[in-house]
CSV table of C-alpha atoms and ligand atoms in Angstrom, one decimal:
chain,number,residue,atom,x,y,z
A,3,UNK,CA,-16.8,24.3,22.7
A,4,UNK,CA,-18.3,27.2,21.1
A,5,UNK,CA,-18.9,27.0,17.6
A,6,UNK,CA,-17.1,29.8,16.4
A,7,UNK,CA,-14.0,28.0,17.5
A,8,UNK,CA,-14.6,24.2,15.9
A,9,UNK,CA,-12.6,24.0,12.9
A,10,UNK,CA,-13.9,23.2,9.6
A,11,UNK,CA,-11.0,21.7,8.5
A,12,UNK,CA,-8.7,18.9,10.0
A,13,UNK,CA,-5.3,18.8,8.8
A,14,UNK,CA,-3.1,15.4,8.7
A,15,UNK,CA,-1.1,16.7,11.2
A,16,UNK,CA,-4.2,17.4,14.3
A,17,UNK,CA,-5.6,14.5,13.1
A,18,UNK,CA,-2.3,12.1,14.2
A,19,UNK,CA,-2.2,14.3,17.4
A,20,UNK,CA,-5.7,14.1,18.1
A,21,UNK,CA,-5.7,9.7,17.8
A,22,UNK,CA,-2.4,9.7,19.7
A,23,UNK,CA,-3.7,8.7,22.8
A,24,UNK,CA,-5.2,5.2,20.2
A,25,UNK,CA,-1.9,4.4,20.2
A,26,UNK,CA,-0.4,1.5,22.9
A,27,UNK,CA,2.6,2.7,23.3
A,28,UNK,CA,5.1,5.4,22.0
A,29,UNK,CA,2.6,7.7,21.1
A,30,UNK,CA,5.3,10.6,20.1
A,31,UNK,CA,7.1,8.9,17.9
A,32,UNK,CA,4.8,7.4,15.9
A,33,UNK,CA,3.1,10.6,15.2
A,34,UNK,CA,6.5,12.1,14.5
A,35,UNK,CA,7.1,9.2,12.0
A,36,UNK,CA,3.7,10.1,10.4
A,37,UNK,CA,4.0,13.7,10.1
A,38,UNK,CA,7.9,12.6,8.4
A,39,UNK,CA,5.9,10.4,5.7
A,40,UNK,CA,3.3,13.3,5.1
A,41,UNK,CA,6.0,15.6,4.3
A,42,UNK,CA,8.1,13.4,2.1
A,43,UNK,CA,4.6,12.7,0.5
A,44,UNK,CA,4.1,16.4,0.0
A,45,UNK,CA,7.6,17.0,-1.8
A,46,UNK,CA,7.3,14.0,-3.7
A,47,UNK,CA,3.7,15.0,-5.0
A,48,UNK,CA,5.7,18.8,-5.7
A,49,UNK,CA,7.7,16.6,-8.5
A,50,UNK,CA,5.5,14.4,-9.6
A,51,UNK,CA,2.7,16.9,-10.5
A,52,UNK,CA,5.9,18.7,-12.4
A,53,UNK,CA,7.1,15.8,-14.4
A,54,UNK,CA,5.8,16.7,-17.9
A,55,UNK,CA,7.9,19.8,-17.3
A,56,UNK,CA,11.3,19.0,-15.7
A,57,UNK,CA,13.9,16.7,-17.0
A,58,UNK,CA,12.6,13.8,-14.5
A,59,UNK,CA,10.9,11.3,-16.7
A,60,UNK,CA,12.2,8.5,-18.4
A,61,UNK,CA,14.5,5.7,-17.4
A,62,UNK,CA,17.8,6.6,-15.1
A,63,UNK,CA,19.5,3.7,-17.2
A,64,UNK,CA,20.0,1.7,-14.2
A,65,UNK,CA,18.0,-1.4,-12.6
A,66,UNK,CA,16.5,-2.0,-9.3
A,67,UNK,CA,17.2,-5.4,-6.7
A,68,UNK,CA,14.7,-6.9,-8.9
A,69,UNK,CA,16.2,-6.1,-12.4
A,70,UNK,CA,13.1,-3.4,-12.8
A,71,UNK,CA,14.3,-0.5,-14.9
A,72,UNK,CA,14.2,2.6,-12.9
A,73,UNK,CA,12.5,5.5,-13.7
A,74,UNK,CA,14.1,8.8,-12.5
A,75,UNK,CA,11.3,9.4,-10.2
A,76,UNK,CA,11.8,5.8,-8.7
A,77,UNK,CA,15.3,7.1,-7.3
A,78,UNK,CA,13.9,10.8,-6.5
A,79,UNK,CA,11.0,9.3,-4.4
A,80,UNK,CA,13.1,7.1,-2.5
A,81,UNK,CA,15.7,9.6,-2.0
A,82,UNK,CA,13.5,11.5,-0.5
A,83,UNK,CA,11.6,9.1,1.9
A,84,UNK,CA,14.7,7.9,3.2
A,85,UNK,CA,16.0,11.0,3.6
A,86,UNK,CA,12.6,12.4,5.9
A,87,UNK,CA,13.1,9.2,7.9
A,88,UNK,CA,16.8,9.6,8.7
A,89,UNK,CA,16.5,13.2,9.6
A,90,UNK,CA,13.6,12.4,11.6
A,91,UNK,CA,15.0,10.8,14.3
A,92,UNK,CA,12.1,8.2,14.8
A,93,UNK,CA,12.8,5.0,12.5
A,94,UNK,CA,15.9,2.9,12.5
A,95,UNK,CA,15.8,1.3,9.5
A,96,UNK,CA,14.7,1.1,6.1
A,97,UNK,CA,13.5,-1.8,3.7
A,98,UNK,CA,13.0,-0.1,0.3
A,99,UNK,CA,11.8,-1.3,-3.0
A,100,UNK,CA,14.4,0.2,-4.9
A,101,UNK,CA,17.3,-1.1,-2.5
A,102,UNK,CA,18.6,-5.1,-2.0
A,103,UNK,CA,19.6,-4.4,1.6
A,104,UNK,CA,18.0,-3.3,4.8
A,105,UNK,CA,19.1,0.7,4.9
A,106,UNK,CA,20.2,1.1,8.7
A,107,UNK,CA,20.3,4.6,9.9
A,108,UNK,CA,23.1,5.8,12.2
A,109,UNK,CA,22.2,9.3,12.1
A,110,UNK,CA,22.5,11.1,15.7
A,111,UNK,CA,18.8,11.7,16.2
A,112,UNK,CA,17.9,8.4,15.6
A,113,UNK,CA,19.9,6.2,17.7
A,114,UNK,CA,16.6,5.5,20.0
A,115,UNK,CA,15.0,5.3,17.4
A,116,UNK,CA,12.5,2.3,17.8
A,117,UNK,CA,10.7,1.8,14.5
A,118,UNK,CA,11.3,0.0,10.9
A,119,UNK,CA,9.8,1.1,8.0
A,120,UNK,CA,9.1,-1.0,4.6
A,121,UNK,CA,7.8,1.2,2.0
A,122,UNK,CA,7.6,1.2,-2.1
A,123,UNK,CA,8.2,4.8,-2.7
A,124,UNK,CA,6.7,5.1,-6.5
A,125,UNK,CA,4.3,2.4,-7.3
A,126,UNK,CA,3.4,2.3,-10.7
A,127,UNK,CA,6.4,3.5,-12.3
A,128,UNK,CA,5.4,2.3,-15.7
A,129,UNK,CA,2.5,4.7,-15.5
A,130,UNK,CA,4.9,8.2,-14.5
A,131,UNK,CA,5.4,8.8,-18.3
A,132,UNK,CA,1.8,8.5,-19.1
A,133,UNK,CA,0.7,10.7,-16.8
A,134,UNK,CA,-2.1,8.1,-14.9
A,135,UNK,CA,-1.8,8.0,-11.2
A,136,UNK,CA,0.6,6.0,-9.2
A,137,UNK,CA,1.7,5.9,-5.8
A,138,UNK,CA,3.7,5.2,-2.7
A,139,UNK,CA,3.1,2.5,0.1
A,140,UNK,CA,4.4,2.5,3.7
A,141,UNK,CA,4.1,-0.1,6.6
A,142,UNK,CA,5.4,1.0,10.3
A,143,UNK,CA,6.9,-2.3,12.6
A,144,UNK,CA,8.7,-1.9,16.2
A,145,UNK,CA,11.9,-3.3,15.8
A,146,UNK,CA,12.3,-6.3,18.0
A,147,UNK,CA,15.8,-6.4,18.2
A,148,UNK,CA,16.4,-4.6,21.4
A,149,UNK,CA,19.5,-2.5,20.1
A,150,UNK,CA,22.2,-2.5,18.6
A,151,UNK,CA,22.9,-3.0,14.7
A,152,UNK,CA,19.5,-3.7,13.1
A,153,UNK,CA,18.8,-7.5,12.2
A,154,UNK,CA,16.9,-9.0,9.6
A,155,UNK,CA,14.8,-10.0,11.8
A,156,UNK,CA,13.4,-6.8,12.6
A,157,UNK,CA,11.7,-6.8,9.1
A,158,UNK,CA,10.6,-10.1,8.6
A,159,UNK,CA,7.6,-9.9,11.2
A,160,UNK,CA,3.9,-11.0,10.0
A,161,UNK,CA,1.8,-8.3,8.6
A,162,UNK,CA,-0.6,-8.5,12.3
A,163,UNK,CA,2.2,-6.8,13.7
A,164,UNK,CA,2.3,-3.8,12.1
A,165,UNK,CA,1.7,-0.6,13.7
A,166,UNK,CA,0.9,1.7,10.9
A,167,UNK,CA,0.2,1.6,7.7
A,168,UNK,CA,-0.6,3.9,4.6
A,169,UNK,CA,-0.7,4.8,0.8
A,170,UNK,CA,-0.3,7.6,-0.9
A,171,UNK,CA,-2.0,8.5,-4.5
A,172,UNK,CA,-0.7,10.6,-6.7
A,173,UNK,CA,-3.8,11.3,-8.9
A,174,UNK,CA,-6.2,13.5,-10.0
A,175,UNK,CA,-5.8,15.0,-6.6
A,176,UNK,CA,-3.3,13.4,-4.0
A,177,UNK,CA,-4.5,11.5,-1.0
A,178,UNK,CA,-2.9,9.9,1.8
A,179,UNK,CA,-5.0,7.1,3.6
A,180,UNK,CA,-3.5,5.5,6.5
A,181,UNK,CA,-4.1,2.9,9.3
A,182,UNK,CA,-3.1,2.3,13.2
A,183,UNK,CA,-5.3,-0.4,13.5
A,184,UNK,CA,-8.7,2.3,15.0
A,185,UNK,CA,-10.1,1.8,11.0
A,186,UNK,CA,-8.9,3.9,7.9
A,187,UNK,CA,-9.2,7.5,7.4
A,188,UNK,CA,-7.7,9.6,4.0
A,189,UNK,CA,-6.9,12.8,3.4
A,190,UNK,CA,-6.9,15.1,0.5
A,191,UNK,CA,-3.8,17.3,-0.2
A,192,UNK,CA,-5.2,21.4,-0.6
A,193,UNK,CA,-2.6,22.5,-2.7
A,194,UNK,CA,-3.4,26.3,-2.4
A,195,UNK,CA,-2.5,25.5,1.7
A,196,UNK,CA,-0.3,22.8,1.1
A,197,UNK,CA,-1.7,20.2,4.2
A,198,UNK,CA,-3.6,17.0,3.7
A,199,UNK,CA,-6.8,17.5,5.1
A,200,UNK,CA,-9.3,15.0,6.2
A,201,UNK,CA,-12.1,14.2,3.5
A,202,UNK,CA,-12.4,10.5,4.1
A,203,UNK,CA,-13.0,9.9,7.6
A,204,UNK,CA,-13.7,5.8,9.0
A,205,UNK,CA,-13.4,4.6,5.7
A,206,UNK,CA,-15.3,1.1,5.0
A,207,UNK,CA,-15.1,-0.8,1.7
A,208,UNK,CA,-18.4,-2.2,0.4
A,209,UNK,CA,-18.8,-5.4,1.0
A,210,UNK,CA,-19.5,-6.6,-2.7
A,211,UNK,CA,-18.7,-4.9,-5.6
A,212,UNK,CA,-19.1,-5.0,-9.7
A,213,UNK,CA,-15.5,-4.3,-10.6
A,214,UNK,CA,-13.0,-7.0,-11.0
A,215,UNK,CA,-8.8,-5.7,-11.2
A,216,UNK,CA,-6.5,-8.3,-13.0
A,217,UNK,CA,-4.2,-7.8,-15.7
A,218,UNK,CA,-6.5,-10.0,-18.2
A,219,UNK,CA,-3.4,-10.2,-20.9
A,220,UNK,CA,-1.9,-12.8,-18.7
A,221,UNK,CA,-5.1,-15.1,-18.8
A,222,UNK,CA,-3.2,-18.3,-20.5
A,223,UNK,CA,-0.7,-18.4,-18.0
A,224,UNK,CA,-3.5,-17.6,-14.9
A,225,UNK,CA,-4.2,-20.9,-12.5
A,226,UNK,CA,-7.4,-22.3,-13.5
A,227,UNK,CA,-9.1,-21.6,-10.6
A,228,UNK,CA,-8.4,-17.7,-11.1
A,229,UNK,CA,-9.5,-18.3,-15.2
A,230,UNK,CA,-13.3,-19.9,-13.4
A,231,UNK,CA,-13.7,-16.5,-11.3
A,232,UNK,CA,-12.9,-14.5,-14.6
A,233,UNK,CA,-15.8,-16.3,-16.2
A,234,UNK,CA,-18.1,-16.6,-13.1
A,235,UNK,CA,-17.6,-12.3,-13.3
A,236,UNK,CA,-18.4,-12.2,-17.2
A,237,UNK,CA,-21.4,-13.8,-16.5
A,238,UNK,CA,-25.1,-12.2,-17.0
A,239,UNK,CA,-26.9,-12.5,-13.6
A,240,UNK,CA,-29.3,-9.3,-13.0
A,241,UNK,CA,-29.2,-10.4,-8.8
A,242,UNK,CA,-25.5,-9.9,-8.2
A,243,UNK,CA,-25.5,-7.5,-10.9
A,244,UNK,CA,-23.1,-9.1,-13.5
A,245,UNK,CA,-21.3,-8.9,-15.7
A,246,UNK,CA,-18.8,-6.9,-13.5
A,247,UNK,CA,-16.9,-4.5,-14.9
A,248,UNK,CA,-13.5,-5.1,-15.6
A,249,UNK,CA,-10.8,-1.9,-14.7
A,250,UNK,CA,-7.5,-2.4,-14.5
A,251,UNK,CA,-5.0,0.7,-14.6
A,252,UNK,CA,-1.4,-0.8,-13.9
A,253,UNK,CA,-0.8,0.7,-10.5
A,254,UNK,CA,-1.5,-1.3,-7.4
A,255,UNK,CA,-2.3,2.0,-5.7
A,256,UNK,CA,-4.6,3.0,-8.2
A,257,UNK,CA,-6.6,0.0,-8.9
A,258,UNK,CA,-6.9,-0.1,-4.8
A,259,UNK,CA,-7.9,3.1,-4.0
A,260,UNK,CA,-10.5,3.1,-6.6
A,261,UNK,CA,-11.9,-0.7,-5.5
A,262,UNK,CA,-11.7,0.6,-1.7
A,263,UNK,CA,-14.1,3.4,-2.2
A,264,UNK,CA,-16.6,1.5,-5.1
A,265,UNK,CA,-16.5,-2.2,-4.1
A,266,UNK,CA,-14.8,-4.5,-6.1
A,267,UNK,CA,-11.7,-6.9,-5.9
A,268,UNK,CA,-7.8,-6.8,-7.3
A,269,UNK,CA,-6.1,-9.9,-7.8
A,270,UNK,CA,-2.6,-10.5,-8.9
A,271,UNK,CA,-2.4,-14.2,-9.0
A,272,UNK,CA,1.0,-16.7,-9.1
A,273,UNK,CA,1.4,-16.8,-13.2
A,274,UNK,CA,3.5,-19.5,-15.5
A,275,UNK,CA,6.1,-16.4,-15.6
A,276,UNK,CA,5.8,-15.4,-11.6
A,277,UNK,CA,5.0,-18.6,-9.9
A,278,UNK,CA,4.9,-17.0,-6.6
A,279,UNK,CA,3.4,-13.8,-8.0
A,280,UNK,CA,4.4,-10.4,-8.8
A,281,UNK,CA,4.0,-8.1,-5.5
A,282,UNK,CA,6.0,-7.7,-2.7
A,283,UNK,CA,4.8,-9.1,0.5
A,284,UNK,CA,6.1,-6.5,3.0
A,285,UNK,CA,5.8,-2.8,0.8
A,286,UNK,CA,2.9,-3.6,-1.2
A,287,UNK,CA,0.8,-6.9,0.0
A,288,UNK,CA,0.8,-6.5,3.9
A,289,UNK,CA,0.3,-2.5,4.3
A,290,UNK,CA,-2.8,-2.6,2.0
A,291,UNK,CA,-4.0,-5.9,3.3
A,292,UNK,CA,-3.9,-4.0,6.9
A,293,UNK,CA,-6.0,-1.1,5.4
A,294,UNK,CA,-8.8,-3.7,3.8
A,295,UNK,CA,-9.1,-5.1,6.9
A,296,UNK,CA,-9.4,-2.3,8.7
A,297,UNK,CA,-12.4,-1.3,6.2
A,298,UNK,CA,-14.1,-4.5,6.4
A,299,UNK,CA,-12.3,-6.1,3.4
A,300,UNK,CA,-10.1,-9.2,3.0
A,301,UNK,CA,-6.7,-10.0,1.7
A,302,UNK,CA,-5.6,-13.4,0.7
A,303,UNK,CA,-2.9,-14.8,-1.2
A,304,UNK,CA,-6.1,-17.3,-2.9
A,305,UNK,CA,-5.8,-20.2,-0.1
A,306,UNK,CA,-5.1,-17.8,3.1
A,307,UNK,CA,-4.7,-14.5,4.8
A,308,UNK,CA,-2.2,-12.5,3.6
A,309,UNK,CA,-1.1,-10.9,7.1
A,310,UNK,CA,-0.7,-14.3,8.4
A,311,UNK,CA,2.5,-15.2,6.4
A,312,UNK,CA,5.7,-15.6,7.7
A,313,UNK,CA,7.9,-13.4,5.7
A,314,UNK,CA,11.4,-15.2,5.2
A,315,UNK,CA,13.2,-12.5,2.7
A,316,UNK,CA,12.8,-8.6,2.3
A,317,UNK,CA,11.6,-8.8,-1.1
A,318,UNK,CA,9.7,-11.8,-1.1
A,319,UNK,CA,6.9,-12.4,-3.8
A,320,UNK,CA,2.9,-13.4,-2.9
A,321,UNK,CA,-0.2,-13.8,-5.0
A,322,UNK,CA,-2.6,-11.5,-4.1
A,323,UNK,CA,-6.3,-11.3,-4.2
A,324,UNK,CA,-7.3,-8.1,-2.3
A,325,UNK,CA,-10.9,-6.0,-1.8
A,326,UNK,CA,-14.7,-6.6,-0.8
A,327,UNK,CA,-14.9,-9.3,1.5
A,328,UNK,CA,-17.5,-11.2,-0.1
A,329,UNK,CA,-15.7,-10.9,-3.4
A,330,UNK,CA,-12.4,-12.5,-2.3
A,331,UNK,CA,-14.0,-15.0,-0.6
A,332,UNK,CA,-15.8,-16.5,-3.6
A,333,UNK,CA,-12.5,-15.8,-5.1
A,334,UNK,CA,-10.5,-18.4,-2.7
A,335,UNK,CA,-13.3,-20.4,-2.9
A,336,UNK,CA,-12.7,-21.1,-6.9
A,337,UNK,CA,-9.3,-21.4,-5.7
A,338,UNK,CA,-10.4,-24.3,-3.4
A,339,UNK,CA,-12.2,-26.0,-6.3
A,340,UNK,CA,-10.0,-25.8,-9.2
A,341,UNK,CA,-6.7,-24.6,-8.0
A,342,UNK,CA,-5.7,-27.3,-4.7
A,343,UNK,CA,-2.2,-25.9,-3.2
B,5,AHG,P1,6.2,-0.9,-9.1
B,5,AHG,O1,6.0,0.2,-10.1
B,5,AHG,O2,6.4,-0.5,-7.7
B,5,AHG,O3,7.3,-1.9,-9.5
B,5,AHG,O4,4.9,-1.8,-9.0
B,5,AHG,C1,4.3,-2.2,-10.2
B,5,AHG,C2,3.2,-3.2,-9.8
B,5,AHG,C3,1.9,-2.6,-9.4
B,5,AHG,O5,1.8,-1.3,-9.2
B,5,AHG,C4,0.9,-3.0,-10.5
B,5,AHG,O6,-0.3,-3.3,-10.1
B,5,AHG,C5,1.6,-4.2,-11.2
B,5,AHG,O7,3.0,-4.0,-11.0
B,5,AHG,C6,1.3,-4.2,-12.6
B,5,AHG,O8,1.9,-5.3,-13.2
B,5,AHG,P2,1.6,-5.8,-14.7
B,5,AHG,O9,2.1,-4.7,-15.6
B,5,AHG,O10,2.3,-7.1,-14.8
B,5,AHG,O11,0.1,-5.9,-14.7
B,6,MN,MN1,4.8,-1.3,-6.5
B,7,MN,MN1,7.8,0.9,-6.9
């Protein structure tokens, strides 16, 4: 092609067209579905960069499935991700964060419809009033149901068999980084055009970092074998470069993103208070343990891999030890050692 014709610029929306053909089967749709998220993303991203201004912060004096106050933004955001999916025409059905049951859409244009989508539409809500970065997370399935109403079923699949996967950061610029399984790529929203464009293209996590993610307040009621790595990463050792540093924001997203591009690891272990852990295994664990992986990174729950599980509920709890590879290995090593299942 001549030069004066290649384009400087990729938007989301040429990029999912382009990497269609990737795609085993459906290749429409799933771009379609895409293009919906990145345009929920884009209206969500309008209010959240507003908050400060309109009446949208604070608590909506209600509760979520899992007795979580929501935050007005909580209910915006998933407002309007279910409402780009049921307009879309391309997904089914709906597990959300913010709702106990399975959301089944019976709008016209989707009754072919042939995908599911989990997603936690504001992650990090305790950070929305304080103005540090949160986020949303998606994960794509086929339904397997055949047709028909939607089953549970159709949700509870293992994290190998997603088809797509993303996140979206809401920070000092928004990104969305997503996954079909052909590595990671993100995207940086240009406000003045309004269109994710592509800055992070293949995206691989380092293999070993010097940042260690872990809410450190908790330490007393941590397993021991989680307390062990905490000391092995205070400790002076010029060769592996410690101590680490520890960095810990408060939003899964966040702490991610940040330990994707730099190395490092995240780990949200089971806790005295949550005995099977804090995060949700199908809109937060398995959607970024699809995206490590796809870098070159590992997700575990301490003793396995974390898209391996069989998930029996919607909301269902894990412990979660996510990042560099070498980094959560050691990790589930300590586990081995001090922490037997
Ligand atoms: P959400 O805002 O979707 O409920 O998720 C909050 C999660 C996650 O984003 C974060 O890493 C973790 O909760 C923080 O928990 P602690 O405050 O217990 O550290
Ligand atoms: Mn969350
Ligand atoms: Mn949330």
């Amino acid at each position: 092609m001549n030069s004066i014709y290649k384009r400087s610029v990729v938007t989301l929306g040429q990029f999912i067209i382009e990497r269609q053909a990737d795609f085993p089967y459906a290749k429409g749709e799933l771009s379609r579905l895409l293009r919906d998220i990145g345009i929920a993303a884009k209206i969500v991203n309008r209010e959240v960069n507003k908050a400060g201004l309109a009446d949208i912060l604070g608590d909506i004096g209600s509760s979520n499935v899992q007795g979580e106050e929501q935050k007005k933004l909580d209910v915006f955001a998933n407002e309007q991700f279910i409402s780009a999916l049921s307009s879309g025409g391309e997904c089914c059905a709906i597990a959300s964060e913010e709702n106990e049951e399975m959301i089944q859409i019976s709008s016209d244009v989707s009754k072919n419809a042939r995908y599911v989508v989990c997603i936690d539409p504001l992650d990090g809500s305790s950070n929305i009033d304080v103005n540090v970065s949160i986020g949303t997370i998606f994960s794509i399935y086929r339904r397997v149901s055949l047709s028909g109403t939607i089953q549970l079923s159709d949700f509870l699949q293992k994290g190998t068999e997603q088809v797509a996967a993303g996140y979206v950061i809401f920070g000092s610029s928004t990104m969305l980084v997503y996954t079909t399984g052909r590595g990671v790529n993100g995207f940086t929203l240009d406000p003045s055009i309004g269109e994710f464009c592509l800055s992070h293209p293949d995206m691989k996590v380092p293999k070993t970092g010097t940042i260690y993610s872990i809410n450190e307040g908790n330490y007393v009621h941590f397993p021991e074998g989680v307390k062990q790595y905490i000391k092995y990463c205070q400790v002076e050792e010029a060769a592996t470069k410690r101590p680490y540093s520890s960095r810990y924001i408060g939003s899964l997203v966040a702490d991610f993103h940040r330990n994707l591009l730099k190395g490092g690891i995240y780990i949200y272990p089971a806790t005295a208070k949550s005995p099977k852990g804090k995060l949700r295994l199908l809109y937060e664990c398995n959607p970024l343990a699809w995206i490590v992986e796809q870098a070159g990174g590992k997700a575990s729950d301490g003793y396995g891999r974390i898209l391996d599980i069989q998930p029996n509920s919607l909301h269902q709890r894990t412990p979660f030890y996510i990042g560099s590879s070498e980094m959560v290995k050691l990790a589930e090593e300590y586990m081995a050692r001090f922490s037997q299942k």
